[in-house]
Amino acid sequence: MDAIVSQAVNGLVLGFLFVVISIGMSIIFGTMGVVNFAHGVFFALGAYLALTIRPITGYPGLLLLAPLGAGAAGMAVEALLLRPLYGKEPLLGLVLTFGLALFMEELIRTIWGSTGYPFDGPRWLSGFIQYGPVVLTRYRMAVLAVTVLVTGAVWLFLEKTPYGRIVRAGSRDPEMVAMLGINLKRVFTWVFGLGTLLAGIAGVLAAPLWSVVPSMAESAIMPAFVVVTIGGLGSFAGAVVGGLIVGVTFSLTIQFWPAASSASMYVLMAIVLLLRPRGLFGERWERFE
Amino acid sequence: MKLDEQSQPTPAEQAISRRRALKAIGRVGKAAAAGALLQPLGLLRAAAEAAEPIRIGVLLPKSGTYAVQGSHGHHGAQIAVDDFGGSVLARPIELVWEDEPSPQTSVQNMRKLIEERKVAAIQGGVSSGDILAVMPIALRRRVLLMATGPNATEITGKNCNRYTFRVDLPNRVTVRTVYPTLSKHGKRWYFVVASYAWGIDAYNQMKELLVKDGGTVLGYDQAPLGTTDFSSYILKIKQAAPDVVYLGLGGADLTNFLKQFHEIGLTGKIPISSPIVNDSDLWAAGPEAATGTFPKLWNYTGPYNTPLSAAFTRKFTARFGHPPEVEAWQDWFGATAILTAIKETRSTDSAKLVGFLETHKFVGYKNAPIYFRAWDHQLIQPTLEVTVKPKITGKYDYFNVIAQYPRHGMSLEAFFGTPEEIGCRLGPL
């Protein structure tokens, strides 16, 4: 029983990391209708930018600046590449972001090289804390705190601010929002920037835990897709709940059947889709019918 | 067996080769001008052949867990091409690199290399699963396959074939290189291995040694290839409190494990080992997370290096800005072996290349002559036991080389196993 509690808590922490990776992707899809295959690369970009600016700013600075860099890159991509595709075949956006993912991974390889880089967390966060059967490292507790704060801040932004209302309204009925005199093009650019900024935050947080290599995008994109599909495309609450369920399932499977740990999230996704094809929190949205 | 120094063209020979090619083209022009009827056809063919490159297929990962090894291996092969002055048999050498992301795609890419790119031979393979999948194609299409990086014992064991050679060490050898040192820490071990041919074979080989020696397997977990988060495995290890953790993990998986092992504060507290180690895995983990005692095929530093391999290190570092990791050496040697065979047999016929490789001894690469054993095609070579330095000061200098195996008067042949132990039955050419 102790082992199960310990693994479940560990899975929740991992789940929050998945949440931060996924909510950006979910917001982008919900608002713009773009399935962002390049989301994982912005995650990797966050880690690589952190690596580069760390000697200059130290850890607190890079937590702010590296995601901002990823967000700025996202805004540039939206304005230059995605904008001409709005109103056209939705598949085009998917193909473009898929190509972009490959291109940006090669770009990272060209700039930073193919060999991985060491990246340790702050020294004051090393070691672990034990509460009964639960063992948590200090770094993961910090990750938990940051991810909960970020998730809460995004929720407040979407629910309680006029900008958030525009984003939510734009995702349901963009034509009506445009008719109210709101520049949706600009909104889309900011939303894509916000989504990629969140991916960048996840990348910075994951850098001390995972290998910082150009292909690290792959390790983020698949869980993100699974989480968003389980939670329901475009749903903020879905991404949060989906991320936590995936994290806990992954950890508990390792306890009992480690070889099936990667497959467990796909099995979970298949079960959810069979029972509720729109995902747990997916709603019927007129514009995607 | 022939015993000679590395067979590479001297600059003078290369110059002669180029002159010959130019002369051949010149002759075509003259003959056509003279209106000769038969000669030009033959000469045209000769000139066209002279211009046609000799292609060597490189099957190494460009993506996924082993992408870094793939890149280093390709760099190593490039140095071998440079060593030959970029040409062999007066024809330019062209490396054709295809991805090795999974057994299924590797099979497709192997076929593409043979059927579309018409390669003379193929080298590479980091994952044993991929190589085991493409080996039957090499045999069926009678194309030389130089497996430079996989370790599963069966590649040169029960699954061996006449057209496949292996540079890297089989798990049978790697486990014997570190067991004597590791068993001194205790005999209650925990295993975490990648859930495919290599990892499972590593577990079976090491478990056999451990159990025979009175040891206990405290835990055995298979981790899917490409696992990013090992924290749940590490929690289980922490709870089991083993004497040794034996990891059948490589590439980014090993890096991830070491980083997370360090994160929970276990680095240096429980000894770690793995069936093989790539320098780049530890470079990526960083000096604080790097730990362990490992078998290693080659190391760019240490007392057992030779002038020829040291020269490789110099050329590699000058070209790529950092020293070569072991995968680079393996592919450098693999490409050198193929090109030497082509040069010496004056042929690209794989059957002839196989015949040459079965009888040739390569001198100067390690501190004993190394050779592909004729009856299983395993590269018979001394191997190293290395341990991570207690204090790492150089960005790329992580290992102390502590011993070379086999030791205590054991012969290389015996160390790599007898025909009865290996179980390889090579077919006809």
XYZ file of C-alpha atoms in Angstrom:
718
model
C 0.000 0.000 0.000
C 2.858 2.359 0.875
C 4.352 1.763 -2.550
C 1.048 2.606 -4.251
C 0.646 5.865 -2.301
C 4.250 6.787 -3.030
C 3.876 6.085 -6.761
C 0.533 7.884 -6.967
C 2.005 11.066 -5.473
C 5.017 10.806 -7.761
C 2.636 10.383 -10.694
C 0.659 13.478 -9.687
C 3.816 15.590 -9.802
C 4.718 14.178 -13.206
C 1.120 14.772 -14.224
C 1.381 18.489 -13.446
C 4.349 18.707 -15.789
C 2.205 17.041 -18.472
C -0.536 19.564 -17.655
C 1.684 22.551 -18.393
C 2.856 20.980 -21.659
C -0.719 20.190 -22.654
C -2.730 23.285 -21.708
C -0.778 25.375 -24.215
C -1.600 22.905 -26.950
C -5.226 22.766 -25.818
C -5.635 26.560 -25.772
C -4.128 26.843 -29.251
C -6.476 24.214 -30.639
C -9.493 25.607 -28.823
C -8.953 29.154 -30.044
C -7.429 28.697 -33.455
C -8.459 25.184 -34.472
C -4.787 24.356 -35.136
C -3.434 20.978 -33.986
C 0.069 22.142 -33.162
C 2.454 19.313 -33.989
C 5.350 21.697 -33.309
C 4.360 22.125 -29.655
C 7.094 19.728 -28.510
C 9.746 21.769 -30.295
C 8.785 24.884 -28.354
C 9.184 22.734 -25.231
C 12.706 21.843 -26.415
C 13.367 25.470 -27.347
C 12.513 26.514 -23.781
C 15.101 24.061 -22.447
C 17.790 25.138 -24.931
C 17.209 28.852 -24.350
C 17.454 28.183 -20.609
C 20.745 26.419 -21.227
C 22.097 29.400 -23.124
C 21.021 32.183 -20.804
C 21.662 30.346 -17.557
C 25.271 31.572 -17.230
C 24.017 35.152 -17.606
C 20.837 35.203 -15.530
C 20.997 32.259 -13.135
C 18.007 30.032 -12.501
C 15.320 32.579 -11.483
C 16.001 34.730 -14.531
C 15.902 31.913 -17.009
C 12.563 30.701 -15.668
C 11.157 33.967 -16.962
C 13.275 34.717 -20.008
C 13.507 31.291 -21.684
C 9.704 30.810 -21.865
C 9.354 34.379 -23.124
C 11.791 33.492 -25.894
C 9.760 30.402 -26.794
C 6.594 32.511 -26.734
C 8.151 35.173 -28.978
C 9.256 32.465 -31.425
C 5.703 31.133 -31.366
C 4.264 34.570 -32.154
C 6.640 34.954 -35.082
C 5.670 31.518 -36.411
C 1.971 32.343 -36.141
C 2.300 35.705 -37.857
C 4.534 34.498 -40.668
C 3.436 30.938 -41.355
C 0.076 30.103 -39.839
C -1.855 33.290 -40.568
C -2.059 32.755 -44.351
C -3.733 29.399 -43.721
C -6.744 30.586 -41.700
C -10.038 29.869 -43.408
C -8.430 27.224 -45.597
C -8.414 23.436 -45.328
C -7.704 22.625 -41.586
C -5.340 19.863 -42.678
C -2.932 22.523 -43.996
C -2.244 23.823 -40.482
C -1.516 20.309 -39.313
C 0.864 19.615 -42.190
C 2.593 22.951 -41.672
C 3.162 22.437 -37.947
C 4.384 18.894 -38.625
C 6.956 20.230 -41.099
C 7.805 23.030 -38.709
C 8.511 20.500 -35.949
C 11.055 18.704 -38.153
C 12.591 21.986 -39.329
C 12.934 23.449 -35.839
C 14.447 20.254 -34.454
C 17.090 20.415 -37.182
C 17.581 24.100 -36.423
C 18.213 23.281 -32.762
C 20.642 20.549 -33.875
C 22.448 23.036 -36.124
C 22.724 25.743 -33.484
C 23.432 23.675 -30.356
C 24.752 20.418 -31.863
C 23.422 16.885 -31.529
C 25.228 15.979 -28.288
C 23.199 16.449 -25.124
C 24.001 19.099 -22.535
C 24.176 18.649 -18.781
C 21.674 20.783 -16.921
C 21.393 20.515 -13.155
C 18.663 22.087 -11.077
C 19.550 24.718 -8.488
C 21.793 23.282 -5.826
C 19.476 24.414 -3.018
C 16.783 22.161 -4.463
C 18.828 18.955 -4.346
C 17.892 16.056 -2.074
C 14.512 14.706 -1.088
C 11.866 14.949 1.587
C 10.044 11.958 3.034
C 6.517 12.098 4.467
C 5.650 8.589 5.641
C 5.750 6.417 2.524
C 5.912 9.398 0.165
C 9.345 10.343 -1.128
C 9.549 13.553 -3.134
C 12.628 15.359 -4.301
C 12.871 19.032 -3.494
C 13.179 19.818 -7.172
C 9.941 18.008 -7.998
C 8.200 19.853 -5.183
C 9.386 23.104 -6.743
C 8.131 21.885 -10.137
C 4.800 21.094 -8.505
C 4.589 24.583 -6.990
C 5.471 26.324 -10.264
C 3.110 24.198 -12.375
C 0.199 24.725 -9.936
C 0.867 28.475 -9.978
C 1.118 28.594 -13.764
C -2.026 26.523 -14.212
C -3.915 28.723 -11.755
C -2.668 31.899 -13.424
C -3.759 30.692 -16.867
C -7.173 29.765 -15.479
C -7.546 33.212 -13.879
C -6.489 34.853 -17.123
C -9.017 32.926 -19.177
C -11.893 33.179 -16.740
C -11.499 36.503 -14.977
C -9.953 38.977 -17.398
C -11.504 40.732 -20.413
C -8.687 39.319 -22.603
C -9.520 35.809 -21.439
C -13.168 36.399 -22.323
C -12.135 37.450 -25.836
C -10.068 34.277 -26.206
C -12.934 32.089 -25.007
C -15.477 33.886 -27.128
C -13.168 33.794 -30.146
C -12.797 30.061 -29.766
C -16.586 29.519 -29.871
C -17.590 32.033 -32.523
C -14.731 33.924 -34.143
C -16.955 35.652 -36.694
C -19.131 37.217 -34.026
C -16.094 38.359 -32.080
C -14.642 39.931 -35.225
C -17.965 41.696 -35.841
C -17.714 43.242 -32.382
C -14.634 45.084 -33.622
C -11.963 42.901 -32.060
C -8.857 42.267 -34.115
C -8.870 38.462 -34.085
C -5.609 38.215 -36.002
C -3.832 39.877 -33.149
C -5.654 37.723 -30.630
C -4.542 34.574 -32.461
C -0.923 35.741 -32.416
C -1.047 36.320 -28.672
C -2.802 33.012 -28.051
C -0.189 31.100 -30.036
C 2.477 33.009 -28.119
C 0.833 32.077 -24.804
C 0.590 28.398 -25.797
C 4.213 28.200 -26.839
C 5.287 30.166 -23.750
C 3.638 27.481 -21.609
C 5.492 24.809 -23.594
C 8.676 26.789 -22.934
C 7.993 26.858 -19.169
C 7.564 23.074 -19.209
C 10.831 22.754 -21.146
C 12.729 24.817 -18.574
C 11.256 22.793 -15.701
C 12.013 19.478 -17.418
C 15.616 20.340 -18.378
C 17.153 19.198 -15.069
C 15.093 15.985 -15.175
C 15.229 14.867 -18.806
C 18.011 14.729 -21.391
C 18.545 18.062 -23.088
C 18.913 16.749 -26.628
C 17.346 17.980 -29.890
C 14.950 15.034 -29.929
C 13.543 15.902 -26.484
C 10.554 17.362 -28.336
C 9.377 13.796 -29.002
C 9.197 13.029 -25.299
C 6.821 15.964 -24.792
C 4.590 15.835 -27.830
C 3.165 12.331 -27.426
C 2.048 12.682 -23.774
C 0.643 16.121 -24.687
C -1.475 14.638 -27.483
C -2.693 11.846 -25.245
C -3.529 14.234 -22.396
C -5.399 16.633 -24.668
C -7.313 13.780 -26.323
C -8.268 12.240 -22.988
C -9.291 15.596 -21.518
C -11.100 16.806 -24.617
C -9.568 18.973 -27.327
C -9.704 22.611 -26.389
C -10.783 22.090 -22.785
C -8.685 23.698 -20.057
C -10.154 21.527 -17.290
C -9.733 18.509 -19.569
C -6.023 19.174 -19.976
C -5.589 19.460 -16.211
C -7.545 16.320 -15.363
C -6.105 14.394 -18.345
C -2.535 15.314 -17.376
C -2.991 14.164 -13.793
C -4.678 10.894 -14.806
C -1.905 10.124 -17.305
C 0.813 10.899 -14.739
C -0.724 8.675 -12.061
C -1.480 5.835 -14.506
C 2.102 5.937 -15.782
C 3.590 5.736 -12.277
C 1.261 3.009 -11.032
C 1.892 0.893 -14.128
C 5.632 1.065 -13.415
C 4.941 -0.318 -9.949
C 3.079 -3.363 -11.252
C 3.970 -3.854 -14.942
C 6.871 -1.593 -15.921
C 7.212 -2.864 -19.495
C 3.685 -1.602 -20.210
C 4.214 1.875 -18.721
C 4.430 3.737 -22.047
C 1.549 1.761 -23.502
C -0.645 2.466 -20.461
C -1.434 6.034 -21.515
C -2.486 4.894 -24.987
C -4.701 2.174 -23.523
C -6.236 4.798 -21.248
C -6.815 7.048 -24.243
C -8.465 4.218 -26.185
C -10.806 3.440 -23.265
C -11.781 7.104 -22.842
C -12.397 7.507 -26.567
C -14.557 4.382 -26.649
C -16.685 5.615 -23.760
C -16.654 9.313 -24.611
C -15.287 10.115 -28.073
C -14.999 13.864 -27.317
C -12.762 13.194 -24.310
C -13.695 13.652 -20.669
C -14.461 17.377 -20.868
C -14.887 17.736 -24.626
C -17.951 19.679 -25.685
C -19.841 19.914 -28.941
C -18.437 23.006 -30.642
C -20.386 24.227 -33.614
C -17.353 25.436 -35.564
C -15.666 22.040 -35.454
C -18.765 20.026 -36.425
C 46.025 -14.733 -42.240
C 47.500 -11.571 -43.607
C 49.187 -9.347 -41.115
C 49.822 -5.848 -42.341
C 49.484 -2.234 -41.317
C 46.332 -0.302 -42.077
C 45.914 -0.397 -45.861
C 45.273 3.151 -46.897
C 46.330 5.004 -50.009
C 49.241 7.370 -49.707
C 48.821 10.879 -51.148
C 51.050 9.754 -54.029
C 48.754 6.821 -54.765
C 45.745 9.114 -54.649
C 47.399 11.495 -57.057
C 48.101 8.588 -59.401
C 44.477 7.486 -59.125
C 43.200 10.919 -60.025
C 45.672 11.153 -62.896
C 44.471 7.790 -64.177
C 40.844 8.892 -64.072
C 41.643 12.129 -65.893
C 43.661 10.236 -68.474
C 40.754 7.846 -69.023
C 38.386 10.730 -69.661
C 40.975 12.394 -71.899
C 41.348 9.201 -73.895
C 37.598 9.053 -74.469
C 37.696 12.519 -75.982
C 40.655 11.716 -78.213
C 39.235 8.407 -79.387
C 35.871 9.931 -80.235
C 37.627 12.651 -82.208
C 39.577 10.018 -84.118
C 36.366 8.211 -84.985
C 37.489 4.847 -83.668
C 34.554 2.443 -83.752
C 34.889 0.013 -80.858
C 37.325 1.537 -78.419
C 35.197 4.460 -77.296
C 32.409 2.249 -75.963
C 34.731 0.428 -73.614
C 36.490 3.595 -72.612
C 33.217 5.397 -72.047
C 32.170 2.621 -69.709
C 35.502 2.841 -67.894
C 35.213 6.592 -67.558
C 31.621 6.385 -66.376
C 32.573 3.730 -63.841
C 35.479 5.849 -62.675
C 33.101 8.730 -61.997
C 30.497 6.521 -60.316
C 31.011 6.686 -56.541
C 31.353 3.629 -54.358
C 28.493 4.044 -51.922
C 28.573 2.783 -48.367
C 25.208 2.698 -46.641
C 25.125 4.045 -43.106
C 22.181 2.872 -41.039
C 22.293 4.939 -37.856
C 19.638 6.756 -35.826
C 18.843 10.346 -36.755
C 16.016 10.572 -34.239
C 14.889 9.054 -30.938
C 16.780 7.682 -27.952
C 19.998 6.906 -29.852
C 20.091 9.981 -32.135
C 23.273 11.304 -30.498
C 25.091 7.998 -31.035
C 23.913 8.025 -34.638
C 25.428 11.426 -35.238
C 28.740 10.490 -33.606
C 28.884 7.227 -35.552
C 28.347 9.055 -38.822
C 31.128 11.471 -37.936
C 33.429 8.527 -37.256
C 32.684 7.017 -40.655
C 33.447 10.392 -42.270
C 36.922 10.335 -40.740
C 37.503 6.876 -42.287
C 36.560 8.294 -45.697
C 38.989 11.173 -45.110
C 41.706 8.653 -44.213
C 41.264 7.105 -47.654
C 41.512 10.524 -49.279
C 37.821 10.314 -50.220
C 38.315 7.591 -52.834
C 38.981 3.912 -53.265
C 39.706 2.017 -56.511
C 39.980 5.479 -58.109
C 36.300 6.097 -57.404
C 34.942 8.611 -54.921
C 33.493 7.192 -51.699
C 30.008 8.321 -50.800
C 28.383 7.673 -47.415
C 24.610 7.362 -47.697
C 23.043 7.866 -44.278
C 19.557 6.528 -43.612
C 17.695 6.676 -40.289
C 17.490 3.739 -37.884
C 14.528 4.673 -35.690
C 12.864 1.265 -35.260
C 13.115 -2.293 -36.637
C 10.289 -1.690 -39.121
C 11.710 1.522 -40.591
C 15.257 0.142 -40.504
C 14.126 -2.749 -42.690
C 12.605 -0.299 -45.181
C 15.736 1.853 -45.157
C 17.996 -1.183 -45.561
C 16.027 -2.181 -48.671
C 16.203 1.390 -49.943
C 19.983 1.453 -49.512
C 20.401 -1.816 -51.392
C 17.797 -1.443 -54.138
C 17.724 2.299 -54.825
C 21.102 3.572 -53.699
C 23.008 0.456 -54.837
C 25.396 0.530 -51.901
C 28.403 -1.789 -51.854
C 28.003 -2.517 -48.137
C 26.091 -1.247 -45.132
C 27.395 -0.305 -41.729
C 25.839 0.951 -38.536
C 23.106 -0.180 -36.197
C 22.987 1.067 -32.625
C 19.943 -0.920 -31.566
C 20.212 -4.708 -31.489
C 16.512 -4.973 -32.332
C 17.075 -3.077 -35.580
C 20.121 -5.112 -36.572
C 18.390 -8.422 -35.832
C 15.585 -7.236 -38.132
C 17.857 -6.274 -41.054
C 20.306 -9.198 -40.833
C 18.082 -11.567 -42.866
C 17.976 -8.958 -45.660
C 21.785 -8.793 -45.744
C 21.869 -12.566 -46.062
C 19.113 -12.809 -48.677
C 20.527 -9.964 -50.813
C 24.121 -11.099 -50.179
C 25.255 -7.640 -49.087
C 27.919 -7.082 -46.445
C 26.455 -5.726 -43.188
C 28.957 -4.302 -40.710
C 27.026 -4.025 -37.433
C 29.042 -1.390 -35.600
C 27.004 -0.704 -32.452
C 24.625 -3.464 -31.288
C 25.387 -5.752 -28.345
C 22.782 -8.526 -28.230
C 24.659 -11.818 -27.945
C 22.596 -13.580 -30.617
C 23.805 -11.253 -33.434
C 27.007 -13.254 -33.624
C 25.403 -16.171 -31.765
C 22.401 -18.213 -32.763
C 21.165 -15.578 -35.267
C 24.554 -15.095 -36.958
C 24.874 -15.139 -40.736
C 27.650 -15.164 -43.296
C 27.122 -11.561 -44.460
C 26.925 -9.911 -41.039
C 29.971 -8.805 -39.016
C 29.876 -7.143 -35.619
C 32.306 -4.534 -34.261
C 30.698 -3.900 -30.863
C 30.987 -6.258 -27.918
C 28.422 -8.986 -27.255
C 26.735 -8.842 -23.857
C 28.401 -12.138 -23.019
C 31.717 -10.265 -22.981
C 30.526 -6.995 -21.460
C 29.057 -8.638 -18.364
C 32.285 -10.560 -17.743
C 34.299 -7.338 -17.980
C 32.611 -5.694 -14.982
C 31.209 -8.525 -12.855
C 34.418 -9.121 -10.832
C 34.519 -5.461 -9.743
C 30.785 -5.070 -9.157
C 30.360 -8.265 -7.158
C 32.751 -6.853 -4.553
C 29.963 -4.414 -3.559
C 27.538 -7.237 -2.766
C 25.315 -9.754 -4.507
C 21.806 -8.339 -4.043
C 21.182 -6.614 -7.350
C 18.387 -4.614 -8.953
C 17.952 -4.648 -12.742
C 16.277 -2.003 -14.916
C 16.622 -2.789 -18.610
C 15.217 -1.546 -21.899
C 12.382 -3.815 -22.968
C 13.881 -5.084 -26.206
C 16.485 -7.598 -27.404
C 19.593 -5.854 -26.052
C 18.305 -5.017 -22.571
C 16.655 -8.384 -22.031
C 19.779 -10.218 -23.247
C 21.939 -8.096 -20.906
C 19.711 -9.071 -17.983
C 19.849 -12.766 -18.867
C 23.642 -12.749 -19.283
C 24.357 -10.879 -16.060
C 21.724 -12.730 -14.042
C 23.352 -16.030 -15.052
C 26.733 -14.877 -13.685
C 25.177 -13.424 -10.531
C 23.014 -16.403 -9.654
C 25.818 -18.897 -10.359
C 27.921 -16.877 -7.945
C 25.257 -17.111 -5.231
C 23.709 -13.682 -5.865
C 20.068 -12.584 -5.726
C 17.921 -10.577 -8.129
C 16.070 -8.136 -5.860
C 14.111 -6.614 -8.694
C 13.869 -6.789 -12.470
C 12.010 -4.064 -14.361
C 11.744 -3.634 -18.090
C 11.468 -0.008 -19.216
C 10.116 0.820 -22.678
C 12.749 2.319 -24.989
C 12.459 6.102 -24.870
C 11.270 6.322 -21.260
C 11.806 9.889 -20.069
C 10.805 9.656 -16.446
C 12.496 6.993 -14.336
C 11.472 8.433 -10.963
C 8.964 5.621 -10.351
C 11.649 2.989 -11.071
C 14.054 4.805 -8.770
C 11.480 4.801 -5.960
C 11.298 1.014 -6.281
C 15.108 0.784 -6.226
C 15.287 3.014 -3.173
C 12.807 0.795 -1.383
C 14.686 -2.405 -2.326
C 18.078 -0.940 -1.235
C 20.206 -3.190 -3.494
C 23.999 -3.528 -3.441
C 24.263 -2.822 -7.191
C 21.920 -1.344 -9.814
C 22.485 -2.895 -13.239
C 20.968 -0.866 -16.066
C 20.326 -2.220 -19.531
C 19.768 1.348 -20.673
C 21.564 3.382 -23.290
C 21.435 6.729 -25.059
C 19.045 9.336 -23.718
C 17.428 6.701 -21.473
C 20.660 6.227 -19.524
C 21.113 9.998 -19.301
C 17.571 10.424 -17.982
C 18.091 7.692 -15.409
C 21.383 9.134 -14.160
C 19.938 12.648 -13.875
C 16.949 11.433 -11.893
C 19.096 9.097 -9.767
C 21.148 12.167 -8.883
C 18.011 14.237 -8.266
C 16.926 11.885 -5.471
C 20.431 11.917 -4.011
C 21.475 8.322 -4.727
C 24.495 9.117 -6.937
C 27.552 7.498 -5.413
C 25.498 5.692 -2.768
C 24.543 2.636 -4.822
C 27.026 1.435 -7.495
C 25.697 1.566 -11.046
C 26.671 -0.321 -14.144
C 25.367 -1.008 -17.620
C 26.250 -3.523 -20.374
C 27.934 -0.749 -22.322
C 28.357 2.988 -22.038
C 28.575 5.797 -24.541
C 30.584 8.849 -23.560
C 27.872 11.162 -24.881
C 25.311 9.666 -22.463
C 27.428 10.819 -19.549
C 28.443 14.137 -21.134
C 24.718 14.889 -21.315
C 24.113 13.773 -17.727
C 26.814 16.136 -16.474
C 29.666 15.759 -13.982
C 27.420 15.698 -10.916
C 25.044 13.007 -12.164
C 27.629 10.829 -13.910
C 28.509 7.707 -11.984
C 29.282 4.043 -12.516
C 31.629 1.280 -13.550
C 31.221 0.170 -17.134
C 32.665 -2.074 -19.845
C 33.847 -0.013 -22.776
C 35.026 -0.988 -26.209
C 37.419 1.958 -26.517
C 38.252 5.201 -24.770
C 40.006 8.170 -26.294
C 42.207 8.502 -23.221
C 44.009 5.936 -21.095
C 47.085 3.735 -21.196
C 45.795 1.218 -23.768
C 45.359 3.643 -26.657
C 47.509 3.191 -29.771
C 49.147 5.832 -32.001
C 46.710 5.008 -34.827
C 43.646 5.476 -32.611
C 45.213 8.568 -31.069
C 45.603 9.965 -34.591
C 41.903 9.264 -35.156
C 41.133 11.243 -31.990
C 43.212 14.174 -33.242
C 41.566 14.222 -36.678
C 38.089 13.857 -35.183
C 38.637 16.623 -32.635
C 40.072 18.941 -35.278
C 37.080 18.394 -37.559
C 34.183 18.277 -35.080
C 35.420 20.353 -32.153
C 35.207 17.677 -29.487
C 36.860 14.298 -28.893
C 35.271 11.159 -30.334
C 32.989 9.067 -28.227
C 33.163 5.288 -28.477
C 30.434 5.053 -31.146
C 32.577 7.235 -33.404
C 35.515 4.845 -33.034
C 33.277 1.874 -33.826
C 31.984 3.415 -37.054
C 35.411 4.712 -37.974
C 36.744 1.199 -37.622
C 33.706 -0.349 -39.351
C 34.064 1.946 -42.366
C 37.838 1.409 -42.410
C 37.339 -2.372 -42.446
C 34.893 -2.172 -45.376
C 37.079 0.219 -47.384
C 40.197 -1.837 -46.672
C 38.393 -4.926 -47.948
C 37.300 -3.093 -51.112
C 40.808 -1.809 -51.697
C 42.550 -5.106 -51.078
C 40.142 -7.274 -53.093
C 39.807 -4.577 -55.784
C 36.134 -5.404 -55.766
C 32.796 -4.346 -54.354
C 31.425 -7.871 -54.494
C 30.232 -8.620 -50.966
C 31.196 -12.297 -51.212
C 34.810 -11.274 -51.842
C 34.691 -8.677 -49.065
C 33.363 -11.286 -46.628
C 36.172 -13.673 -47.615
C 38.747 -10.942 -46.994
C 37.327 -9.889 -43.627
C 37.256 -13.488 -42.408
C 41.026 -13.779 -42.852
C 42.450 -10.311 -42.267
C 44.070 -9.029 -39.095
C 43.856 -5.310 -38.354
C 46.979 -4.081 -36.629
C 47.471 -0.834 -34.748
C 43.906 -0.068 -33.760
C 44.201 -1.593 -30.303
C 47.228 -2.824 -28.408
C 46.795 -6.306 -29.889
C 45.893 -7.301 -33.455
C 42.119 -7.425 -33.830
C 40.144 -9.543 -36.292
C 36.713 -10.798 -37.203
C 36.513 -14.403 -36.084
C 35.902 -16.579 -39.130
C 33.239 -18.774 -37.545
C 31.013 -16.135 -35.922
C 32.147 -12.794 -37.458
C 32.619 -11.192 -34.053
C 35.442 -8.634 -33.809
C 37.872 -10.213 -31.381
C 39.486 -7.399 -29.411
C 40.595 -6.414 -25.934
C 37.960 -4.551 -23.936
C 38.205 -1.947 -21.193
C 36.787 -1.585 -17.727
C 36.221 2.063 -16.936
C 34.928 3.967 -13.967
C 33.622 7.520 -13.800
C 36.228 9.846 -12.326
C 35.509 10.925 -8.751
C 36.151 14.530 -9.764
C 35.437 15.454 -13.369
C 37.297 18.521 -14.512
C 37.344 18.220 -18.307
C 34.144 18.750 -20.279
C 34.670 15.481 -22.154
C 37.039 13.576 -19.872
C 34.798 11.417 -17.683
C 36.480 8.028 -17.376
C 39.412 6.431 -15.628
C 40.451 3.322 -17.537
C 41.134 0.840 -14.776
C 41.790 -2.435 -16.587
C 41.943 -4.175 -19.922
C 40.268 -7.549 -20.399
C 40.843 -10.455 -20.736
C 43.070 -10.695 -17.696
C 45.016 -13.345 -15.834
C 46.420 -14.962 -18.963
C 43.035 -15.761 -20.497
C 43.148 -15.765 -24.294
C 41.026 -13.375 -26.360
C 39.379 -16.320 -28.132
C 38.367 -17.929 -24.850
C 37.106 -14.605 -23.487
C 34.729 -14.230 -26.438
C 33.497 -17.819 -26.024
C 33.949 -21.162 -27.694
C 31.867 -22.378 -30.657
C 29.823 -24.502 -28.253
C 29.112 -21.520 -25.975
C 28.315 -19.148 -28.838
C 26.191 -21.461 -30.969
C 26.798 -19.715 -34.294
C 26.414 -21.676 -37.535
C 27.449 -19.582 -40.507
C 26.008 -20.642 -43.852
C 27.781 -20.753 -47.209
C 28.725 -17.652 -49.182
